PDB file of C-alpha atoms and ligand atoms in Angstrom:
ATOM      1  CA  MET A   1       6.642 215.403 136.108  1.00 97.00           C
ATOM      2  CA  ILE A   2       7.449 218.663 134.331  1.00 98.00           C
ATOM      3  CA  VAL A   3       8.089 218.252 130.605  1.00 98.00           C
ATOM      4  CA  ALA A   4       9.480 221.002 128.382  1.00 98.00           C
ATOM      5  CA  VAL A   5       8.241 220.627 124.808  1.00 98.00           C
ATOM      6  CA  LEU A   6      10.375 222.365 122.178  1.00 98.00           C
ATOM      7  CA  SER A   7       9.687 222.661 118.453  1.00 98.00           C
ATOM      8  CA  ASP A   8      10.971 224.481 115.377  1.00 98.00           C
ATOM      9  CA  ILE A   9      14.347 225.422 116.836  1.00 98.00           C
ATOM     10  CA  HIS A  10      15.628 225.943 113.272  1.00 98.00           C
ATOM     11  CA  ALA A  11      19.351 225.977 114.060  1.00 98.00           C
ATOM     12  CA  ASN A  12      18.980 229.069 116.246  1.00 98.00           C
ATOM     13  CA  LEU A  13      21.504 228.382 119.036  1.00 98.00           C
ATOM     14  CA  GLU A  14      20.935 231.708 120.842  1.00 98.00           C
ATOM     15  CA  ALA A  15      17.185 231.021 121.150  1.00 98.00           C
ATOM     16  CA  LEU A  16      17.763 227.401 122.205  1.00 98.00           C
ATOM     17  CA  GLU A  17      20.261 228.260 124.934  1.00 98.00           C
ATOM     18  CA  SER A  18      17.986 230.931 126.407  1.00 98.00           C
ATOM     19  CA  VAL A  19      15.061 228.487 126.368  1.00 98.00           C
ATOM     20  CA  LEU A  20      17.090 225.698 127.985  1.00 98.00           C
ATOM     21  CA  ALA A  21      18.215 228.039 130.773  1.00 98.00           C
ATOM     22  CA  ASP A  22      14.563 228.939 131.362  1.00 98.00           C
ATOM     23  CA  CYS A  23      13.530 225.249 131.350  1.00 98.00           C
ATOM     24  CA  GLU A  24      16.091 224.578 134.049  1.00 98.00           C
ATOM     25  CA  ARG A  25      14.727 227.430 136.192  1.00 98.00           C
ATOM     26  CA  GLU A  26      11.236 225.957 135.712  1.00 98.00           C
ATOM     27  CA  GLY A  27      12.401 222.528 136.895  1.00 98.00           C
ATOM     28  CA  ALA A  28      11.962 220.621 133.610  1.00 98.00           C
ATOM     29  CA  GLU A  29      12.652 216.913 134.103  1.00 98.00           C
ATOM     30  CA  GLN A  30      12.150 215.769 130.512  1.00 98.00           C
ATOM     31  CA  TYR A  31      12.540 217.393 127.124  1.00 98.00           C
ATOM     32  CA  TRP A  32      10.465 216.419 124.090  1.00 98.00           C
ATOM     33  CA  CYS A  33      11.246 217.865 120.649  1.00 98.00           C
ATOM     34  CA  LEU A  34       8.692 218.149 117.843  1.00 98.00           C
ATOM     35  CA  GLY A  35      11.134 218.595 114.961  1.00 98.00           C
ATOM     36  CA  ASP A  36      12.532 221.236 112.621  1.00 98.00           C
ATOM     37  CA  VAL A  37      15.703 221.176 114.673  1.00 98.00           C
ATOM     38  CA  VAL A  38      17.556 222.642 111.661  1.00 98.00           C
ATOM     39  CA  GLY A  39      16.861 224.819 108.601  1.00 97.00           C
ATOM     40  CA  TYR A  40      16.997 228.672 108.384  1.00 97.00           C
ATOM     41  CA  GLY A  41      19.558 229.283 111.160  1.00 98.00           C
ATOM     42  CA  ALA A  42      23.355 229.298 111.183  1.00 98.00           C
ATOM     43  CA  ASP A  43      24.131 226.688 113.869  1.00 98.00           C
ATOM     44  CA  PRO A  44      22.714 223.329 112.742  1.00 98.00           C
ATOM     45  CA  ASP A  45      25.442 221.104 114.220  1.00 98.00           C
ATOM     46  CA  ALA A  46      25.598 222.890 117.587  1.00 98.00           C
ATOM     47  CA  VAL A  47      21.802 222.786 117.897  1.00 98.00           C
ATOM     48  CA  VAL A  48      21.590 219.105 116.896  1.00 98.00           C
ATOM     49  CA  ASP A  49      24.327 218.286 119.429  1.00 98.00           C
ATOM     50  CA  ARG A  50      22.278 219.920 122.233  1.00 98.00           C
ATOM     51  CA  VAL A  51      19.013 218.288 121.143  1.00 98.00           C
ATOM     52  CA  ARG A  52      20.622 214.851 120.797  1.00 98.00           C
ATOM     53  CA  ALA A  53      22.018 215.135 124.320  1.00 98.00           C
ATOM     54  CA  LEU A  54      18.803 216.382 125.950  1.00 98.00           C
ATOM     55  CA  CYS A  55      15.615 215.588 124.056  1.00 98.00           C
ATOM     56  CA  ALA A  56      13.919 212.222 123.996  1.00 98.00           C
ATOM     57  CA  PRO A  57      11.984 211.677 121.959  1.00 98.00           C
ATOM     58  CA  THR A  58      12.574 213.924 118.963  1.00 98.00           C
ATOM     59  CA  VAL A  59      10.285 213.557 115.940  1.00 98.00           C
ATOM     60  CA  ALA A  60      11.144 214.557 112.358  1.00 98.00           C
ATOM     61  CA  GLY A  61      10.200 217.927 110.859  1.00 98.00           C
ATOM     62  CA  ASN A  62      10.082 218.766 107.156  1.00 97.00           C
ATOM     63  CA  HIS A  63      13.272 220.862 107.405  1.00 97.00           C
ATOM     64  CA  ASP A  64      15.105 218.016 109.169  1.00 98.00           C
ATOM     65  CA  TRP A  65      14.206 215.586 106.428  1.00 97.00           C
ATOM     66  CA  ALA A  66      14.877 218.171 103.685  1.00 96.00           C
ATOM     67  CA  ALA A  67      18.420 218.754 104.990  1.00 96.00           C
ATOM     68  CA  CYS A  68      19.235 215.048 104.788  1.00 95.00           C
ATOM     69  CA  GLY A  69      17.513 214.468 101.450  1.00 92.00           C
ATOM     70  CA  GLN A  70      14.646 212.459 102.947  1.00 91.00           C
ATOM     71  CA  THR A  71      11.870 214.803 101.772  1.00 89.00           C
ATOM     72  CA  SER A  72      11.612 217.088  98.741  1.00 88.00           C
ATOM     73  CA  THR A  73      12.062 220.883  98.938  1.00 89.00           C
ATOM     74  CA  ARG A  74       9.501 221.274  96.117  1.00 87.00           C
ATOM     75  CA  HIS A  75       7.035 223.104  98.399  1.00 86.00           C
ATOM     76  CA  PHE A  76       9.701 225.279 100.041  1.00 92.00           C
ATOM     77  CA  ASN A  77      10.035 228.942  99.099  1.00 92.00           C
ATOM     78  CA  ARG A  78      13.411 229.734  97.495  1.00 93.00           C
ATOM     79  CA  HIS A  79      14.968 231.033 100.738  1.00 92.00           C
ATOM     80  CA  ALA A  80      13.961 227.885 102.614  1.00 92.00           C
ATOM     81  CA  ALA A  81      15.235 225.662  99.793  1.00 93.00           C
ATOM     82  CA  TYR A  82      18.566 227.515  99.757  1.00 94.00           C
ATOM     83  CA  ALA A  83      18.794 227.193 103.552  1.00 94.00           C
ATOM     84  CA  ALA A  84      18.121 223.427 103.326  1.00 95.00           C
ATOM     85  CA  GLU A  85      20.954 223.025 100.835  1.00 95.00           C
ATOM     86  CA  TRP A  86      23.269 225.222 102.941  1.00 97.00           C
ATOM     87  CA  THR A  87      22.386 223.145 106.008  1.00 97.00           C
ATOM     88  CA  ALA A  88      23.143 219.864 104.211  1.00 96.00           C
ATOM     89  CA  ASN A  89      26.555 221.228 103.216  1.00 96.00           C
ATOM     90  CA  HIS A  90      27.442 222.494 106.696  1.00 97.00           C
ATOM     91  CA  MET A  91      26.613 219.534 108.935  1.00 97.00           C
ATOM     92  CA  ARG A  92      28.645 216.606 110.166  1.00 98.00           C
ATOM     93  CA  PRO A  93      27.614 213.383 108.428  1.00 97.00           C
ATOM     94  CA  GLU A  94      26.733 211.706 111.735  1.00 98.00           C
ATOM     95  CA  ASN A  95      24.270 214.500 112.559  1.00 98.00           C
ATOM     96  CA  LEU A  96      22.668 214.185 109.115  1.00 98.00           C
ATOM     97  CA  ASP A  97      22.344 210.434 109.763  1.00 98.00           C
ATOM     98  CA  TRP A  98      20.643 211.229 113.073  1.00 98.00           C
ATOM     99  CA  LEU A  99      18.132 213.524 111.301  1.00 98.00           C
ATOM    100  CA  ARG A 100      17.459 210.837 108.692  1.00 97.00           C
ATOM    101  CA  ALA A 101      16.614 208.297 111.392  1.00 98.00           C
ATOM    102  CA  LEU A 102      14.079 210.485 113.241  1.00 98.00           C
ATOM    103  CA  PRO A 103      10.583 208.965 113.474  1.00 98.00           C
ATOM    104  CA  LEU A 104       7.466 210.854 112.326  1.00 98.00           C
ATOM    105  CA  ILE A 105       5.372 209.983 115.384  1.00 98.00           C
ATOM    106  CA  GLU A 106       6.054 209.182 119.028  1.00 98.00           C
ATOM    107  CA  ARG A 107       3.952 208.652 122.149  1.00 98.00           C
ATOM    108  CA  ARG A 108       4.854 209.585 125.724  1.00 97.00           C
ATOM    109  CA  GLU A 109       2.718 209.746 128.890  1.00 96.00           C
ATOM    110  CA  GLY A 110      -0.408 209.070 126.811  1.00 96.00           C
ATOM    111  CA  VAL A 111       0.360 212.019 124.507  1.00 98.00           C
ATOM    112  CA  LEU A 112       0.872 211.836 120.741  1.00 98.00           C
ATOM    113  CA  LEU A 113       3.826 213.812 119.371  1.00 98.00           C
ATOM    114  CA  VAL A 114       4.078 214.832 115.703  1.00 98.00           C
ATOM    115  CA  HIS A 115       5.588 217.787 113.823  1.00 98.00           C
ATOM    116  CA  ALA A 116       2.786 218.653 111.372  1.00 98.00           C
ATOM    117  CA  THR A 117      -0.493 216.682 111.513  1.00 98.00           C
ATOM    118  CA  PRO A 118      -1.387 213.287 113.001  1.00 98.00           C
ATOM    119  CA  SER A 119      -3.571 212.249 110.016  1.00 98.00           C
ATOM    120  CA  ASP A 120      -0.723 212.318 107.482  1.00 97.00           C
ATOM    121  CA  PRO A 121       2.560 213.308 109.189  1.00 97.00           C
ATOM    122  CA  ALA A 122       4.750 213.119 106.060  1.00 95.00           C
ATOM    123  CA  ALA A 123       2.443 215.403 104.013  1.00 95.00           C
ATOM    124  CA  TRP A 124       3.482 218.370 106.218  1.00 96.00           C
ATOM    125  CA  HIS A 125       0.032 219.964 106.260  1.00 96.00           C
ATOM    126  CA  TYR A 126      -0.794 222.895 108.534  1.00 95.00           C
ATOM    127  CA  CYS A 127      -3.551 222.684 111.115  1.00 94.00           C
ATOM    128  CA  MET A 128      -4.741 226.275 111.585  1.00 92.00           C
ATOM    129  CA  GLN A 129      -8.558 226.153 111.445  1.00 94.00           C
ATOM    130  CA  VAL A 130     -11.169 224.652 113.740  1.00 95.00           C
ATOM    131  CA  ASP A 131     -12.456 222.429 110.888  1.00 93.00           C
ATOM    132  CA  ASP A 132      -8.944 221.041 110.298  1.00 95.00           C
ATOM    133  CA  ALA A 133      -8.566 220.388 114.016  1.00 96.00           C
ATOM    134  CA  LEU A 134     -11.868 218.491 114.129  1.00 94.00           C
ATOM    135  CA  ASP A 135     -10.659 216.251 111.271  1.00 94.00           C
ATOM    136  CA  GLU A 136      -7.230 215.766 112.846  1.00 97.00           C
ATOM    137  CA  MET A 137      -8.768 214.730 116.152  1.00 96.00           C
ATOM    138  CA  GLU A 138     -10.377 211.782 114.344  1.00 95.00           C
ATOM    139  CA  ALA A 139      -6.874 210.572 113.465  1.00 96.00           C
ATOM    140  CA  PHE A 140      -5.675 209.815 117.015  1.00 97.00           C
ATOM    141  CA  ARG A 141      -7.102 208.219 120.157  1.00 96.00           C
ATOM    142  CA  GLU A 142      -5.033 209.947 122.831  1.00 97.00           C
ATOM    143  CA  ASP A 143      -6.510 212.817 124.858  1.00 97.00           C
ATOM    144  CA  MET A 144      -3.834 215.134 123.514  1.00 98.00           C
ATOM    145  CA  CYS A 145      -1.608 215.576 120.489  1.00 98.00           C
ATOM    146  CA  LEU A 146       1.255 218.086 120.553  1.00 98.00           C
ATOM    147  CA  ILE A 147       2.325 219.651 117.251  1.00 98.00           C
ATOM    148  CA  GLY A 148       4.562 222.397 115.824  1.00 98.00           C
ATOM    149  CA  HIS A 149       5.136 223.424 112.169  1.00 98.00           C
ATOM    150  CA  SER A 150       3.056 226.654 111.991  1.00 97.00           C
ATOM    151  CA  HIS A 151       5.286 228.466 114.542  1.00 98.00           C
ATOM    152  CA  VAL A 152       2.143 229.891 116.202  1.00 97.00           C
ATOM    153  CA  PRO A 153       1.446 228.698 119.766  1.00 98.00           C
ATOM    154  CA  GLY A 154      -2.179 227.911 120.582  1.00 98.00           C
ATOM    155  CA  ALA A 155      -4.603 225.121 121.426  1.00 98.00           C
ATOM    156  CA  PHE A 156      -7.725 223.480 120.022  1.00 98.00           C
ATOM    157  CA  GLU A 157      -9.990 222.058 122.723  1.00 98.00           C
ATOM    158  CA  ARG A 158     -12.735 219.629 121.782  1.00 97.00           C
ATOM    159  CA  HIS A 159     -15.837 218.945 123.824  1.00 95.00           C
ATOM    160  CA  ASP A 160     -18.146 216.486 122.015  1.00 90.00           C
ATOM    161  CA  GLU A 161     -18.495 217.984 118.492  1.00 88.00           C
ATOM    162  CA  ASP A 162     -17.585 221.465 119.611  1.00 93.00           C
ATOM    163  CA  VAL A 163     -14.016 222.696 119.003  1.00 96.00           C
ATOM    164  CA  ARG A 164     -12.704 226.024 120.198  1.00 96.00           C
ATOM    165  CA  TYR A 165      -9.337 227.649 119.589  1.00 97.00           C
ATOM    166  CA  THR A 166      -7.502 229.523 122.303  1.00 97.00           C
ATOM    167  CA  ARG A 167      -4.212 231.364 122.552  1.00 97.00           C
ATOM    168  CA  ALA A 168      -4.448 231.545 126.342  1.00 97.00           C
ATOM    169  CA  GLU A 169      -1.113 231.242 128.107  1.00 98.00           C
ATOM    170  CA  GLU A 170      -2.377 228.537 130.493  1.00 98.00           C
ATOM    171  CA  LEU A 171      -4.660 225.578 129.943  1.00 98.00           C
ATOM    172  CA  VAL A 172      -5.785 222.880 132.357  1.00 98.00           C
ATOM    173  CA  MET A 173      -6.892 219.686 130.612  1.00 97.00           C
ATOM    174  CA  ARG A 174     -10.379 218.628 131.611  1.00 97.00           C
ATOM    175  CA  PRO A 175     -11.669 215.058 131.704  1.00 95.00           C
ATOM    176  CA  GLY A 176     -13.711 214.079 128.658  1.00 95.00           C
ATOM    177  CA  ARG A 177     -12.138 216.779 126.495  1.00 97.00           C
ATOM    178  CA  ARG A 178      -9.481 216.350 123.832  1.00 97.00           C
ATOM    179  CA  TYR A 179      -6.653 218.650 122.836  1.00 98.00           C
ATOM    180  CA  LEU A 180      -4.533 219.495 119.825  1.00 98.00           C
ATOM    181  CA  VAL A 181      -1.860 221.911 120.986  1.00 98.00           C
ATOM    182  CA  ASN A 182       0.728 223.822 118.979  1.00 98.00           C
ATOM    183  CA  VAL A 183       3.769 224.528 121.156  1.00 98.00           C
ATOM    184  CA  GLY A 184       5.098 227.385 118.981  1.00 98.00           C
ATOM    185  CA  SER A 185       8.649 227.891 117.747  1.00 98.00           C
ATOM    186  CA  VAL A 186      11.874 228.257 119.708  1.00 98.00           C
ATOM    187  CA  GLY A 187      13.957 229.597 116.847  1.00 98.00           C
ATOM    188  CA  GLN A 188      11.640 231.493 114.483  1.00 98.00           C
ATOM    189  CA  PRO A 189       8.336 232.645 116.076  1.00 98.00           C
ATOM    190  CA  ARG A 190       5.696 233.856 113.589  1.00 97.00           C
ATOM    191  CA  ASP A 191       3.079 235.452 115.825  1.00 97.00           C
ATOM    192  CA  LYS A 192       4.598 238.963 115.806  1.00 97.00           C
ATOM    193  CA  ASP A 193       6.373 238.244 119.083  1.00 98.00           C
ATOM    194  CA  ALA A 194      10.117 237.826 118.585  1.00 98.00           C
ATOM    195  CA  ARG A 195      10.649 235.989 121.872  1.00 98.00           C
ATOM    196  CA  ALA A 196      11.369 232.245 121.728  1.00 98.00           C
ATOM    197  CA  ALA A 197       8.340 230.049 122.486  1.00 98.00           C
ATOM    198  CA  TYR A 198       8.020 226.653 124.152  1.00 98.00           C
ATOM    199  CA  LEU A 199       5.507 224.681 126.235  1.00 98.00           C
ATOM    200  CA  LEU A 200       5.661 223.412 129.803  1.00 98.00           C
ATOM    201  CA  PHE A 201       3.502 220.349 130.493  1.00 98.00           C
ATOM    202  CA  ASP A 202       2.832 219.240 134.067  1.00 98.00           C
ATOM    203  CA  THR A 203       1.822 215.584 133.633  1.00 98.00           C
ATOM    204  CA  VAL A 204       0.444 215.285 137.189  1.00 97.00           C
ATOM    205  CA  GLU A 205      -1.699 218.426 137.218  1.00 97.00           C
ATOM    206  CA  ASN A 206      -2.526 218.087 133.486  1.00 97.00           C
ATOM    207  CA  ARG A 207      -1.565 221.720 133.141  1.00 98.00           C
ATOM    208  CA  LEU A 208      -0.062 223.367 130.039  1.00 98.00           C
ATOM    209  CA  ARG A 209       1.728 226.703 129.952  1.00 98.00           C
ATOM    210  CA  HIS A 210       2.991 228.545 126.876  1.00 98.00           C
ATOM    211  CA  VAL A 211       6.242 230.274 127.810  1.00 98.00           C
ATOM    212  CA  ARG A 212       8.056 233.143 126.028  1.00 98.00           C
ATOM    213  CA  VAL A 213      11.753 233.819 126.520  1.00 98.00           C
ATOM    214  CA  PRO A 214      13.759 236.825 125.271  1.00 98.00           C
ATOM    215  CA  TYR A 215      17.062 235.929 123.624  1.00 98.00           C
ATOM    216  CA  ASN A 216      19.922 237.582 121.761  1.00 98.00           C
ATOM    217  CA  VAL A 217      18.190 238.084 118.396  1.00 98.00           C
ATOM    218  CA  ALA A 218      20.953 240.402 117.100  1.00 98.00           C
ATOM    219  CA  ARG A 219      23.610 237.711 117.583  1.00 98.00           C
ATOM    220  CA  ALA A 220      21.513 235.079 115.752  1.00 98.00           C
ATOM    221  CA  GLN A 221      20.951 237.595 112.922  1.00 98.00           C
ATOM    222  CA  GLU A 222      24.680 238.400 112.641  1.00 98.00           C
ATOM    223  CA  LYS A 223      25.496 234.712 112.291  1.00 98.00           C
ATOM    224  CA  ILE A 224      22.875 234.229 109.538  1.00 98.00           C
ATOM    225  CA  ILE A 225      24.325 237.158 107.570  1.00 98.00           C
ATOM    226  CA  ALA A 226      27.934 236.028 108.149  1.00 98.00           C
ATOM    227  CA  ALA A 227      27.043 232.522 106.922  1.00 97.00           C
ATOM    228  CA  GLY A 228      25.769 233.943 103.623  1.00 97.00           C
ATOM    229  CA  LEU A 229      22.201 232.770 104.288  1.00 97.00           C
ATOM    230  CA  PRO A 230      19.353 234.937 102.861  1.00 96.00           C
ATOM    231  CA  PRO A 231      19.105 238.256 104.845  1.00 96.00           C
ATOM    232  CA  TRP A 232      15.301 237.813 105.062  1.00 95.00           C
ATOM    233  CA  LEU A 233      15.928 234.882 107.406  1.00 96.00           C
ATOM    234  CA  ALA A 234      17.686 237.327 109.733  1.00 97.00           C
ATOM    235  CA  SER A 235      15.233 240.244 109.476  1.00 97.00           C
ATOM    236  CA  ARG A 236      12.164 238.100 110.158  1.00 97.00           C
ATOM    237  CA  LEU A 237      13.571 237.056 113.544  1.00 98.00           C
ATOM    238  CA  ALA A 238      13.265 240.615 114.885  1.00 96.00           C
ATOM    239  CA  ALA A 239       9.716 240.966 113.539  1.00 94.00           C
ATOM    240  CA  GLY A 240       8.602 237.588 114.823  1.00 95.00           C
ATOM    241  CA  ASP A 241       7.131 236.608 111.475  1.00 90.00           C
TER     242      ASP A 241
HETATM  243 ZN1   ZN B 301       9.398 224.925 111.202  1.00 52.56          ZN
END
């Protein structure tokens, strides 16, 4: 089975639609979503509608829970906090209820799915270093955990006590090894590449592929400006940071 794993869409409808068209070309049969469906972008309802119709499961991200008042915006920078408040005021109540009900952790096909870290999903920590990855791998039993949150696609591969980090486009899972894989961000990439990012997972071949998809960045930027959201949220899309 081919699974498309999407994360950190951040209410960017242009990026999501381009990614979904690509997933269809690639023959995706299932869609998993690792959270941060909303926050930052100008189309929270339209994006939630698409995700609700397509993705199962979807786990909660910090921006999803911030928009519906389920987690504090204390650790958000002021632009992110403003965007969370804007999002809360511009969504249909039933979509906010859907965000509120999202679980923190799911399992599918022997894979753990979580937005931030498996050890403490509601603390919204970042897993960026090899030492963090080694600790996080003690917190789950599955061969693989898929995460988002940092908006930087990449993978930690563990063999005994040895962990290495790779940003290779393709990865084939090997028996006896364990994986913590960040699928990157559909709607706000932060690795200096403006193209939308997602992951294709072939559950039969145990093969992972990081995919990049160009989309209409200018249109997404225009909508952010027109909505009165902070201009920095528009400019960073073109820079991919
Ligand atoms: Zn995010």
